[in-house]
Amino acid sequence: MRTPVDATTTSAWAELARLHDGLNVDFRSWFADDPGRAERFTLTAADLHVDLSKNYLTDEVRDALVRLAEQVGFAERREAMFTGERINTTENRSVLHTALRLPRDASLIVDGVDVVTGVHEVLDRMYAFADKVRSGEWVGITGKPITAVVNIGIGGSDLGPVMVYEALKPYKADGIECRFVSNIDPSDMFEKTHDLDPETVLFIVASKTFTTLETMTNARMAKNWLINSLLAKGVVQQDDGSRDEAVRRHFVAVSTALDKVAAFGIDPANAFGFWDWVGGRYSVDSAVGLADVIAIGPDAWRDFLDGFHAIDEHFRTTPIAENVPALMGLLNVWYDDFFDAQTHAVLPYAQYLHRFPAYLQQLTMESNGKRTRWDSGDVASQTGEVFWGEPGTNGQHAFYQLIHQGTKLIPADFLAVATPARALREGGTDVHALFLSNFFAQTAALAFGKTADEVRAEGTAEPVVNARVFPGNKPTTSILAPELSPRVLGELIALYEHITFTQGVVWGINSFDQWGVELGKKLALEIAPAVSGDDEVLARQDASTRGLIAYYRANRR
């Protein structure tokens, strides 16, 4: 892969700098003077209706952003990803999460192997297993069907499956509950298992290498809980054979390390693999989503994958000027590098998407929180943003004050669906319509604000007029969909995957490694003996760490 283009040296970057310096953002006049603005800057991607008109976007800015993408080689890099070139340079890997949702009749040859065939072999095994669990054919050690699935993973093996499960709860099968354990804090394992029936629980251990410290610690705790609980009920015996059979009936794995899976006690036939060209934060539509397939069923999962693929095709084939993920990614660069926006809010007006901002935190910040380019040279500009958010009106009563009247520029994406999964009324009021009235009002208020004269016209006393002024001109993107179906959820995830990719291309970084998570994990293993009482190891630590460990040891009961 060639050396990345330094975006700051391009003519498009210079043009954007000039446009930034001369830009007088005034949404009131922009919309008044240009009746076609909303229509011109509203685009469609699959089922998503995306209004970009309340952004710091003019025809000149859009055209300069498109030229920036062209000048940094965006189209070449995009095609390299889709065709399996090894664009993950630090790990010498292809980046093929898009292959996870290619249809069965597609073909993609990478290193002499048709990866689509392998993807569908795993999907077929997942679907067959999910059908067994859902139908009651798969039973626990005492012959009872499964009523609870506990997914044990961390990072991409947790955030994605949790988010999808919460988002698609209306599609969940009756009689099967899913829970998710990720934190190595033993409280997490306790809360997720203490009230379960060990005879009807199925654990999924999700770790590609089967060595992830947090995941394997939690997996061993889960195994101990299962065996001890079954022993207490008198349904297994103390002999190894009885215990081994219990593990085989109540544990499966998402992993390619079949030797380690077998050593743990899981039948390798019940291990579902994925590939080194799937990064953890891009893996929810792989075998990592097994718990979700059990919850919503194979047919809904196929719709989910179709949604991903629809956005993949839009992103790969649509000209940049109409390409929703590309334009949204370029707008994020515009705000980050030219307006010094440090954060980006994602505000779903759909309670079932309450974990979506947390999911995006890993996707975006682990991908683009980089200080080096893909050739290991230093970056030439700011990279990444802090992504955050909360659902709906909850956020309005928490942090919207800062967005509306604070001194920081915070671009925000508003997400909503036209038809809710649970349509309820309060008296004669359609509550979803009331809910979305807030969605529409907030984006309008952020864009157009309230002037001092408008405040005075309401009869406000002069000493507090300024405190009630809303400056407006706050940038937002509105994303609407017909409903929160499996297909639409797949579209939303793929949308942000490709937004993230676009930003990475402009910044010249490798969005697909995550070396920044390694150092703390390594140090934790080195420090652990000191925490457990090894004074020699404690003495090798810095003064602050020694003091903190000493406090812990003195106060641990």
Coordinates of C-alpha atoms in Angstrom, one line a residue:
M1 CA 0.0 0.0 0.0
R2 CA 1.4 3.3 -1.0
T3 CA 2.4 6.1 1.3
P4 CA -0.7 8.1 2.4
V5 CA -1.2 11.5 1.0
D6 CA -0.8 14.3 3.6
A7 CA -4.2 15.9 3.3
T8 CA -2.9 19.2 4.7
T9 CA -0.7 19.6 1.6
T10 CA -3.6 19.3 -0.9
S11 CA -5.2 22.2 -2.8
A12 CA -8.6 21.1 -1.4
W13 CA -7.3 21.5 2.2
A14 CA -6.1 25.0 1.3
E15 CA -9.5 25.7 -0.2
L16 CA -11.3 24.4 2.8
A17 CA -9.2 26.6 5.0
R18 CA -10.1 29.6 2.9
L19 CA -13.8 28.7 3.0
H20 CA -13.6 28.3 6.8
D21 CA -12.1 31.7 7.2
G22 CA -14.8 33.4 5.2
L23 CA -17.8 31.3 6.3
N24 CA -20.5 33.2 8.1
V25 CA -22.8 30.5 9.4
D26 CA -26.3 31.8 9.6
F27 CA -28.9 29.1 9.2
R28 CA -31.7 31.6 9.3
S29 CA -30.6 33.4 6.2
W30 CA -29.2 30.3 4.5
F31 CA -32.7 28.7 4.6
A32 CA -34.6 31.9 3.9
D33 CA -32.4 32.8 0.9
D34 CA -32.3 29.3 -0.5
P35 CA -35.7 27.6 -0.5
G36 CA -34.2 24.4 -2.1
R37 CA -31.5 24.0 0.6
A38 CA -33.2 21.3 2.6
E39 CA -34.1 19.2 -0.5
R40 CA -30.6 19.6 -2.0
F41 CA -28.8 18.5 1.1
T42 CA -31.2 15.6 2.0
L43 CA -30.0 12.2 0.7
T44 CA -31.1 8.6 0.8
A45 CA -29.0 5.6 1.5
A46 CA -31.0 2.3 1.4
D47 CA -33.8 2.9 3.9
L48 CA -32.2 5.9 5.6
H49 CA -33.4 9.4 5.0
V50 CA -30.5 11.7 5.9
D51 CA -30.9 15.5 6.2
L52 CA -27.5 17.3 6.1
S53 CA -29.0 20.7 5.5
K54 CA -28.4 21.9 9.1
N55 CA -24.6 21.4 8.8
Y56 CA -21.9 23.9 8.0
L57 CA -22.4 22.9 4.4
T58 CA -22.6 25.0 1.2
D59 CA -22.2 23.9 -2.3
E60 CA -18.7 25.2 -2.3
V61 CA -17.8 23.4 0.9
R62 CA -19.3 20.2 -0.3
D63 CA -17.4 20.4 -3.6
A64 CA -14.2 21.1 -1.7
L65 CA -14.8 18.1 0.6
V66 CA -15.3 15.9 -2.5
R67 CA -12.1 17.2 -4.0
L68 CA -10.3 16.5 -0.7
A69 CA -11.5 12.9 -0.9
E70 CA -10.4 12.6 -4.4
Q71 CA -6.9 14.1 -3.7
V72 CA -6.2 11.8 -0.8
G73 CA -7.1 8.7 -2.9
F74 CA -10.3 7.8 -1.2
A75 CA -11.8 5.8 -4.1
E76 CA -8.6 3.7 -4.4
R77 CA -8.4 3.0 -0.7
R78 CA -12.1 2.1 -0.6
E79 CA -11.7 -0.4 -3.4
A80 CA -8.6 -1.8 -1.7
M81 CA -10.7 -2.5 1.4
F82 CA -13.6 -4.2 -0.5
T83 CA -11.2 -6.3 -2.6
G84 CA -9.2 -7.7 0.3
E85 CA -5.9 -5.8 0.0
R86 CA -3.9 -5.8 3.2
I87 CA -4.8 -2.2 4.2
N88 CA -4.3 -3.1 7.9
T89 CA -0.6 -2.4 7.5
T90 CA 0.7 -2.9 11.1
E91 CA -0.8 -6.4 11.2
N92 CA -0.5 -7.2 7.5
R93 CA -4.1 -8.1 7.2
S94 CA -7.0 -7.6 4.9
V95 CA -10.0 -5.7 6.2
L96 CA -13.1 -7.6 5.1
H97 CA -16.0 -7.1 7.5
T98 CA -18.0 -6.2 4.3
A99 CA -17.5 -9.8 3.2
L100 CA -19.5 -11.0 6.3
R101 CA -22.7 -9.7 4.6
L102 CA -22.1 -10.6 1.0
P103 CA -24.9 -12.8 -0.5
R104 CA -24.4 -16.5 -0.9
D105 CA -24.0 -16.2 -4.7
A106 CA -21.2 -13.6 -4.5
S107 CA -17.6 -14.5 -4.8
L108 CA -14.5 -12.8 -3.4
I109 CA -11.1 -14.5 -3.8
V110 CA -8.5 -13.4 -1.3
D111 CA -5.1 -15.2 -1.2
G112 CA -6.6 -17.9 -3.4
V113 CA -9.6 -18.6 -1.2
D114 CA -13.2 -17.6 -1.8
V115 CA -14.0 -16.0 1.5
V116 CA -17.8 -15.9 0.8
T117 CA -17.9 -19.6 0.9
G118 CA -16.3 -19.7 4.3
V119 CA -18.6 -17.0 5.6
H120 CA -21.8 -18.8 4.6
E121 CA -20.5 -22.1 6.0
V122 CA -20.2 -20.5 9.4
L123 CA -23.6 -18.7 9.0
D124 CA -25.2 -22.0 8.2
R125 CA -23.8 -23.7 11.3
M126 CA -24.9 -20.7 13.4
Y127 CA -28.4 -20.9 12.0
A128 CA -28.6 -24.6 12.6
F129 CA -27.4 -24.2 16.2
A130 CA -29.7 -21.3 16.9
D131 CA -32.7 -23.3 15.6
K132 CA -31.8 -26.2 17.9
V133 CA -31.7 -23.9 20.9
R134 CA -34.9 -22.0 19.9
S135 CA -36.8 -25.2 19.3
G136 CA -35.8 -26.9 22.5
E137 CA -33.8 -29.6 20.7
W138 CA -30.6 -28.5 22.4
V139 CA -31.0 -29.3 26.1
G140 CA -28.9 -29.0 29.2
I141 CA -27.4 -31.7 31.3
T142 CA -30.8 -32.6 32.8
G143 CA -32.7 -32.6 29.5
K144 CA -34.3 -29.2 30.0
P145 CA -34.4 -26.7 27.2
I146 CA -32.3 -23.5 27.3
T147 CA -34.1 -20.4 28.7
A148 CA -31.1 -18.1 29.2
V149 CA -28.0 -17.4 27.1
V150 CA -25.0 -15.7 28.7
N151 CA -22.5 -14.2 26.3
I152 CA -19.0 -13.8 27.8
G153 CA -16.8 -11.4 25.8
I154 CA -15.3 -8.0 25.9
G155 CA -14.8 -5.1 23.5
G156 CA -16.2 -6.0 20.1
S157 CA -17.3 -9.4 21.5
D158 CA -19.6 -7.6 23.9
L159 CA -20.5 -4.1 22.8
G160 CA -21.9 -5.2 19.5
P161 CA -23.9 -8.2 20.7
V162 CA -25.4 -6.2 23.6
M163 CA -26.3 -3.2 21.4
V164 CA -28.0 -5.5 18.8
Y165 CA -29.9 -7.5 21.4
E166 CA -31.2 -4.3 23.1
A167 CA -32.1 -2.7 19.7
L168 CA -34.0 -5.8 18.4
K169 CA -35.8 -6.8 21.6
P170 CA -39.2 -6.6 19.8
Y171 CA -37.9 -9.4 17.5
K172 CA -36.7 -11.6 20.4
A173 CA -38.1 -15.1 20.8
D174 CA -40.3 -15.7 23.8
G175 CA -38.8 -17.9 26.5
I176 CA -35.1 -17.1 25.9
E177 CA -33.3 -14.3 27.6
C178 CA -29.8 -13.1 26.7
R179 CA -27.4 -11.6 29.2
F180 CA -23.9 -10.3 28.6
V181 CA -20.8 -10.4 30.8
S182 CA -17.7 -8.3 29.9
N183 CA -16.3 -6.6 33.0
I184 CA -13.7 -8.5 34.9
D185 CA -15.2 -7.0 38.1
P186 CA -16.7 -10.1 39.7
S187 CA -19.9 -8.1 40.4
D188 CA -20.7 -8.3 36.7
M189 CA -20.6 -12.1 36.7
F190 CA -22.5 -12.3 39.9
E191 CA -25.3 -10.1 38.7
K192 CA -25.7 -11.9 35.4
T193 CA -25.8 -15.5 36.9
H194 CA -27.0 -15.5 40.5
D195 CA -30.7 -15.8 39.7
L196 CA -30.3 -18.2 36.8
D197 CA -31.2 -21.9 36.7
P198 CA -28.0 -23.7 35.9
E199 CA -30.0 -26.5 34.3
T200 CA -31.3 -24.1 31.5
V201 CA -28.4 -21.8 30.9
L202 CA -26.1 -21.7 27.9
F203 CA -22.8 -19.8 28.0
I204 CA -21.1 -18.5 24.9
V205 CA -17.4 -17.7 25.3
A206 CA -16.4 -15.3 22.6
S207 CA -12.6 -14.9 22.2
K208 CA -10.9 -15.4 18.8
T209 CA -7.7 -16.6 20.5
F210 CA -9.3 -18.0 23.6
T211 CA -6.6 -16.1 25.6
T212 CA -8.3 -12.7 26.3
L213 CA -7.6 -12.2 30.0
E214 CA -11.0 -10.7 30.9
T215 CA -13.0 -13.1 28.9
M216 CA -11.2 -16.3 30.0
T217 CA -11.2 -15.2 33.7
N218 CA -15.0 -14.7 33.4
A219 CA -15.4 -18.0 31.5
R220 CA -13.6 -19.9 34.3
M221 CA -15.8 -18.2 36.9
A222 CA -18.9 -19.2 34.8
K223 CA -17.7 -22.8 34.7
N224 CA -17.1 -22.9 38.4
W225 CA -20.6 -21.3 39.0
L226 CA -22.2 -23.9 36.7
I227 CA -20.5 -26.9 38.3
N228 CA -21.0 -25.8 41.9
S229 CA -24.7 -24.9 41.2
L230 CA -25.4 -28.2 39.6
L231 CA -23.6 -30.0 42.4
A232 CA -25.7 -28.1 45.0
K233 CA -28.8 -29.2 43.2
G234 CA -27.6 -32.8 43.1
V235 CA -27.9 -33.1 39.3
V236 CA -24.2 -33.8 38.6
Q237 CA -21.7 -35.9 40.5
Q238 CA -18.2 -35.2 41.7
D239 CA -16.6 -37.3 39.0
D240 CA -14.9 -35.7 36.1
G241 CA -17.1 -37.4 33.5
S242 CA -20.2 -35.8 34.9
R243 CA -18.7 -32.4 35.2
D244 CA -17.2 -32.6 31.7
E245 CA -20.6 -33.5 30.2
A246 CA -22.1 -30.5 32.0
V247 CA -19.6 -28.2 30.4
R248 CA -20.2 -29.7 27.0
R249 CA -24.0 -29.2 27.3
H250 CA -23.8 -25.7 28.7
F251 CA -20.9 -24.0 26.9
V252 CA -20.1 -23.2 23.3
A253 CA -17.4 -21.0 21.9
V254 CA -16.8 -18.3 19.3
S255 CA -13.2 -18.9 18.5
T256 CA -10.7 -20.3 16.0
A257 CA -8.3 -21.7 18.7
L258 CA -9.9 -25.2 18.7
D259 CA -7.1 -26.7 20.8
K260 CA -7.7 -24.2 23.6
V261 CA -11.5 -24.5 23.2
A262 CA -11.1 -28.3 23.8
A263 CA -8.8 -27.8 26.7
F264 CA -11.4 -25.7 28.4
G265 CA -13.9 -28.5 28.0
I266 CA -16.0 -27.2 25.1
D267 CA -16.6 -29.6 22.2
P268 CA -14.8 -28.1 19.2
A269 CA -17.8 -29.1 17.1
N270 CA -19.6 -26.3 19.0
A271 CA -17.0 -23.6 18.2
F272 CA -17.9 -21.0 15.6
G273 CA -15.0 -19.3 14.0
F274 CA -14.2 -16.0 12.3
W275 CA -11.2 -14.7 10.5
D276 CA -8.2 -12.4 11.2
W277 CA -9.6 -10.0 8.6
V278 CA -12.5 -9.2 10.9
G279 CA -11.5 -6.7 13.6
G280 CA -13.3 -7.0 16.9
R281 CA -15.3 -3.8 16.6
Y282 CA -16.4 -4.8 13.1
S283 CA -17.4 -8.3 14.1
V284 CA -21.0 -8.1 15.4
D285 CA -22.3 -9.6 12.1
S286 CA -19.9 -12.6 12.4
A287 CA -20.1 -15.5 14.7
V288 CA -19.7 -13.0 17.5
G289 CA -23.4 -12.3 17.1
L290 CA -24.4 -15.9 17.9
A291 CA -26.4 -14.9 21.0
D292 CA -28.3 -12.4 18.9
V293 CA -29.0 -15.1 16.2
I294 CA -30.5 -17.3 18.9
A295 CA -32.5 -14.4 20.2
I296 CA -34.0 -13.1 17.0
G297 CA -33.7 -16.1 14.7
P298 CA -32.0 -16.8 11.4
D299 CA -34.6 -15.1 9.2
A300 CA -34.3 -11.8 11.1
W301 CA -30.5 -12.2 11.0
R302 CA -30.5 -12.5 7.3
D303 CA -32.5 -9.2 7.1
F304 CA -29.9 -7.7 9.4
L305 CA -27.1 -8.7 7.1
D306 CA -29.0 -7.5 4.1
G307 CA -29.1 -4.0 5.7
F308 CA -25.4 -4.0 6.1
H309 CA -24.9 -5.0 2.4
A310 CA -27.3 -2.4 1.1
I311 CA -25.2 0.4 2.7
D312 CA -22.0 -1.3 1.6
E313 CA -23.2 -1.1 -2.0
H314 CA -24.3 2.5 -1.6
F315 CA -20.9 3.4 -0.2
R316 CA -18.9 1.5 -2.8
T317 CA -20.8 2.7 -5.9
T318 CA -22.4 6.1 -5.2
P319 CA -20.5 9.3 -6.3
I320 CA -19.0 11.1 -3.3
A321 CA -21.2 14.1 -3.7
E322 CA -24.3 11.9 -3.0
N323 CA -22.6 9.3 -0.9
V324 CA -24.0 9.5 2.6
P325 CA -21.3 7.8 4.7
A326 CA -18.6 9.5 2.7
L327 CA -20.1 13.0 3.1
M328 CA -20.8 12.4 6.8
G329 CA -17.2 11.3 7.3
L330 CA -15.9 14.3 5.4
L331 CA -18.1 16.6 7.5
N332 CA -16.6 15.1 10.6
V333 CA -13.1 16.0 9.3
W334 CA -14.4 19.5 8.5
Y335 CA -15.6 20.0 12.1
D336 CA -12.6 18.3 13.7
D337 CA -9.8 19.9 11.8
F338 CA -11.2 23.3 10.8
F339 CA -13.6 24.2 13.6
D340 CA -11.7 22.4 16.4
A341 CA -14.7 20.3 17.4
Q342 CA -13.4 17.8 20.0
T343 CA -16.6 15.7 20.5
H344 CA -19.5 14.4 18.5
A345 CA -22.9 13.6 20.0
V346 CA -25.1 10.7 18.7
L347 CA -28.6 11.1 20.0
P348 CA -31.1 8.3 19.2
Y349 CA -34.7 9.2 19.6
A350 CA -35.4 5.4 19.9
Q351 CA -35.1 3.9 23.4
Y352 CA -34.1 0.5 21.9
L353 CA -31.0 2.2 20.5
H354 CA -29.8 3.2 24.0
R355 CA -26.6 1.3 23.6
F356 CA -25.8 2.6 20.2
P357 CA -23.7 5.5 21.3
A358 CA -21.6 3.2 23.5
Y359 CA -21.1 0.9 20.5
L360 CA -20.0 3.8 18.4
Q361 CA -17.5 4.8 21.0
Q362 CA -15.4 1.7 20.3
L363 CA -16.0 1.8 16.6
T364 CA -14.9 5.4 16.1
M365 CA -12.4 6.0 18.9
E366 CA -10.6 2.7 18.7
S367 CA -10.4 3.0 15.0
N368 CA -9.4 6.7 14.6
G369 CA -7.8 7.5 17.9
K370 CA -4.3 7.4 16.3
R371 CA -1.2 9.6 16.2
T372 CA 0.6 7.8 13.4
R373 CA -0.3 7.2 9.7
W374 CA -0.6 3.8 8.1
D375 CA 3.1 4.1 7.1
S376 CA 4.0 4.8 10.8
G377 CA 4.8 8.5 10.1
D378 CA 3.3 11.2 12.3
V379 CA -0.2 12.5 11.4
A380 CA -0.4 16.1 10.1
S381 CA -3.7 17.1 11.7
Q382 CA -6.1 16.4 14.5
T383 CA -7.6 12.9 14.3
G384 CA -10.6 11.3 15.9
E385 CA -13.4 12.8 18.0
V386 CA -14.9 11.8 21.4
F387 CA -18.2 10.1 20.5
W388 CA -20.9 10.1 23.2
G389 CA -24.7 10.4 23.6
E390 CA -27.8 9.2 25.3
P391 CA -31.3 8.4 24.0
G392 CA -34.0 10.9 23.4
T393 CA -35.5 13.2 25.9
N394 CA -33.2 11.8 28.6
G395 CA -30.4 13.8 27.1
Q396 CA -32.5 16.9 26.8
H397 CA -32.8 16.9 30.6
A398 CA -29.0 16.3 31.0
F399 CA -26.5 17.7 28.6
Y400 CA -28.4 19.6 25.9
Q401 CA -27.9 22.8 27.8
L402 CA -24.2 22.6 26.9
I403 CA -25.0 22.0 23.2
H404 CA -27.5 24.8 23.0
Q405 CA -25.9 27.6 25.0
G406 CA -22.3 26.4 25.9
T407 CA -19.2 27.7 24.3
K408 CA -18.1 24.4 22.7
L409 CA -19.0 23.4 19.2
I410 CA -20.6 19.9 19.3
P411 CA -21.9 18.5 16.0
A412 CA -24.7 16.1 16.7
D413 CA -26.4 13.2 14.8
F414 CA -30.1 12.8 15.6
L415 CA -31.6 9.3 14.9
A416 CA -35.3 8.4 14.8
V417 CA -37.8 6.0 13.2
A418 CA -41.3 6.8 11.9
T419 CA -43.1 3.8 13.3
P420 CA -42.2 2.6 16.8
A421 CA -42.1 -1.0 17.8
R422 CA -44.4 -0.2 20.7
A423 CA -47.1 2.3 19.7
L424 CA -48.8 3.5 22.9
R425 CA -51.2 6.3 23.6
E426 CA -51.7 8.4 26.7
G427 CA -55.3 9.5 26.7
G428 CA -55.8 10.8 23.2
T429 CA -52.2 11.4 22.5
D430 CA -49.9 9.4 20.3
V431 CA -46.9 9.2 22.6
H432 CA -44.5 8.4 19.7
A433 CA -45.7 11.5 17.9
L434 CA -45.1 13.6 21.0
F435 CA -41.6 12.0 21.4
L436 CA -40.7 12.8 17.8
S437 CA -42.0 16.4 18.2
N438 CA -39.0 16.8 20.5
F439 CA -36.7 15.3 17.8
F440 CA -37.9 17.9 15.3
A441 CA -37.9 20.7 17.7
Q442 CA -34.4 20.2 19.0
T443 CA -32.8 20.2 15.6
A444 CA -34.7 23.3 14.7
A445 CA -33.8 25.0 18.0
L446 CA -30.1 24.2 17.6
A447 CA -30.1 25.5 14.0
F448 CA -32.2 28.7 14.4
G449 CA -32.0 29.6 18.1
K450 CA -33.8 32.5 19.6
T451 CA -32.8 36.1 19.3
A452 CA -32.8 38.8 22.0
D453 CA -35.7 40.5 20.3
E454 CA -37.7 37.3 20.3
V455 CA -36.9 36.8 24.0
R456 CA -38.0 40.4 24.8
A457 CA -41.2 39.9 22.8
E458 CA -42.2 37.2 25.2
G459 CA -42.1 39.8 28.0
T460 CA -38.8 38.7 29.5
A461 CA -37.3 41.2 31.9
E462 CA -34.2 42.9 30.4
P463 CA -31.7 41.8 33.0
V464 CA -32.3 38.1 32.0
V465 CA -32.8 38.5 28.3
N466 CA -29.2 37.5 27.4
A467 CA -29.5 34.4 29.6
R468 CA -32.4 33.3 27.5
V469 CA -30.9 33.9 24.1
F470 CA -30.2 30.8 22.0
P471 CA -27.4 31.6 19.5
G472 CA -28.4 28.8 17.2
N473 CA -26.2 27.8 14.2
K474 CA -25.4 24.5 15.9
P475 CA -24.7 21.8 13.3
T476 CA -26.9 18.6 13.3
T477 CA -27.6 15.7 11.0
S478 CA -31.0 14.1 11.1
I479 CA -31.3 10.4 10.2
L480 CA -34.8 8.9 9.8
A481 CA -35.9 5.4 9.0
P482 CA -39.3 3.8 8.6
E483 CA -38.8 1.5 11.6
L484 CA -36.1 -0.1 13.7
S485 CA -36.1 -3.4 11.9
P486 CA -33.1 -5.8 11.7
R487 CA -32.4 -4.5 8.2
V488 CA -32.4 -0.8 9.3
L489 CA -30.2 -1.6 12.3
G490 CA -27.7 -3.2 9.9
E491 CA -27.9 -0.1 7.8
L492 CA -27.1 2.2 10.7
I493 CA -24.1 0.1 11.8
A494 CA -22.7 0.0 8.3
L495 CA -23.3 3.7 7.9
Y496 CA -21.0 4.5 10.8
E497 CA -18.4 1.9 9.8
H498 CA -18.0 3.7 6.5
I499 CA -18.1 7.2 8.1
T500 CA -15.2 6.0 10.3
F501 CA -13.3 4.6 7.3
T502 CA -13.7 7.8 5.3
Q503 CA -12.2 9.9 8.1
G504 CA -9.3 7.4 8.4
V505 CA -8.5 7.7 4.7
V506 CA -8.4 11.6 4.9
W507 CA -6.1 11.4 8.0
G508 CA -4.0 8.7 6.4
I509 CA -4.3 6.4 9.3
N510 CA -4.9 2.7 9.8
S511 CA -8.4 2.5 11.2
F512 CA -8.1 -1.2 11.8
D513 CA -5.5 -1.8 14.5
Q514 CA -5.7 -0.9 18.2
W515 CA -2.2 -1.0 19.7
G516 CA -3.3 1.7 22.2
V517 CA -5.1 -0.9 24.3
E518 CA -2.1 -3.2 24.7
L519 CA 0.2 -1.3 27.2
G520 CA -2.3 -1.1 30.0
K521 CA -3.2 -4.8 29.7
K522 CA 0.5 -5.8 29.7
L523 CA 1.2 -3.7 32.8
A524 CA -1.8 -5.1 34.6
L525 CA -0.3 -8.6 34.3
E526 CA 3.1 -7.3 35.6
I527 CA 1.5 -5.4 38.5
A528 CA -0.9 -8.2 39.6
P529 CA 1.7 -10.0 41.9
A530 CA 2.2 -6.7 43.8
V531 CA -1.5 -6.3 44.3
S532 CA -1.7 -9.9 45.6
G533 CA 1.1 -9.3 48.2
D534 CA 4.5 -9.6 46.4
D535 CA 6.6 -6.8 48.0
E536 CA 9.5 -7.2 45.6
V537 CA 7.2 -6.5 42.6
L538 CA 5.6 -3.7 44.6
A539 CA 9.0 -2.0 45.2
R540 CA 9.6 -1.8 41.4
Q541 CA 6.6 0.3 40.8
D542 CA 6.5 4.1 40.7
A543 CA 5.7 6.0 43.9
S544 CA 2.1 6.8 42.9
T545 CA 1.3 3.2 42.0
R546 CA 3.0 1.9 45.1
G547 CA 0.9 4.2 47.2
L548 CA -2.3 3.2 45.6
I549 CA -1.5 -0.5 45.9
A550 CA -0.5 -0.1 49.5
Y551 CA -3.9 1.6 50.2
Y552 CA -5.7 -1.2 48.5
R553 CA -3.8 -3.9 50.5
A554 CA -4.4 -2.1 53.8
N555 CA -8.1 -1.7 53.2
R556 CA -9.1 -4.9 51.5
R557 CA -11.2 -7.0 53.8

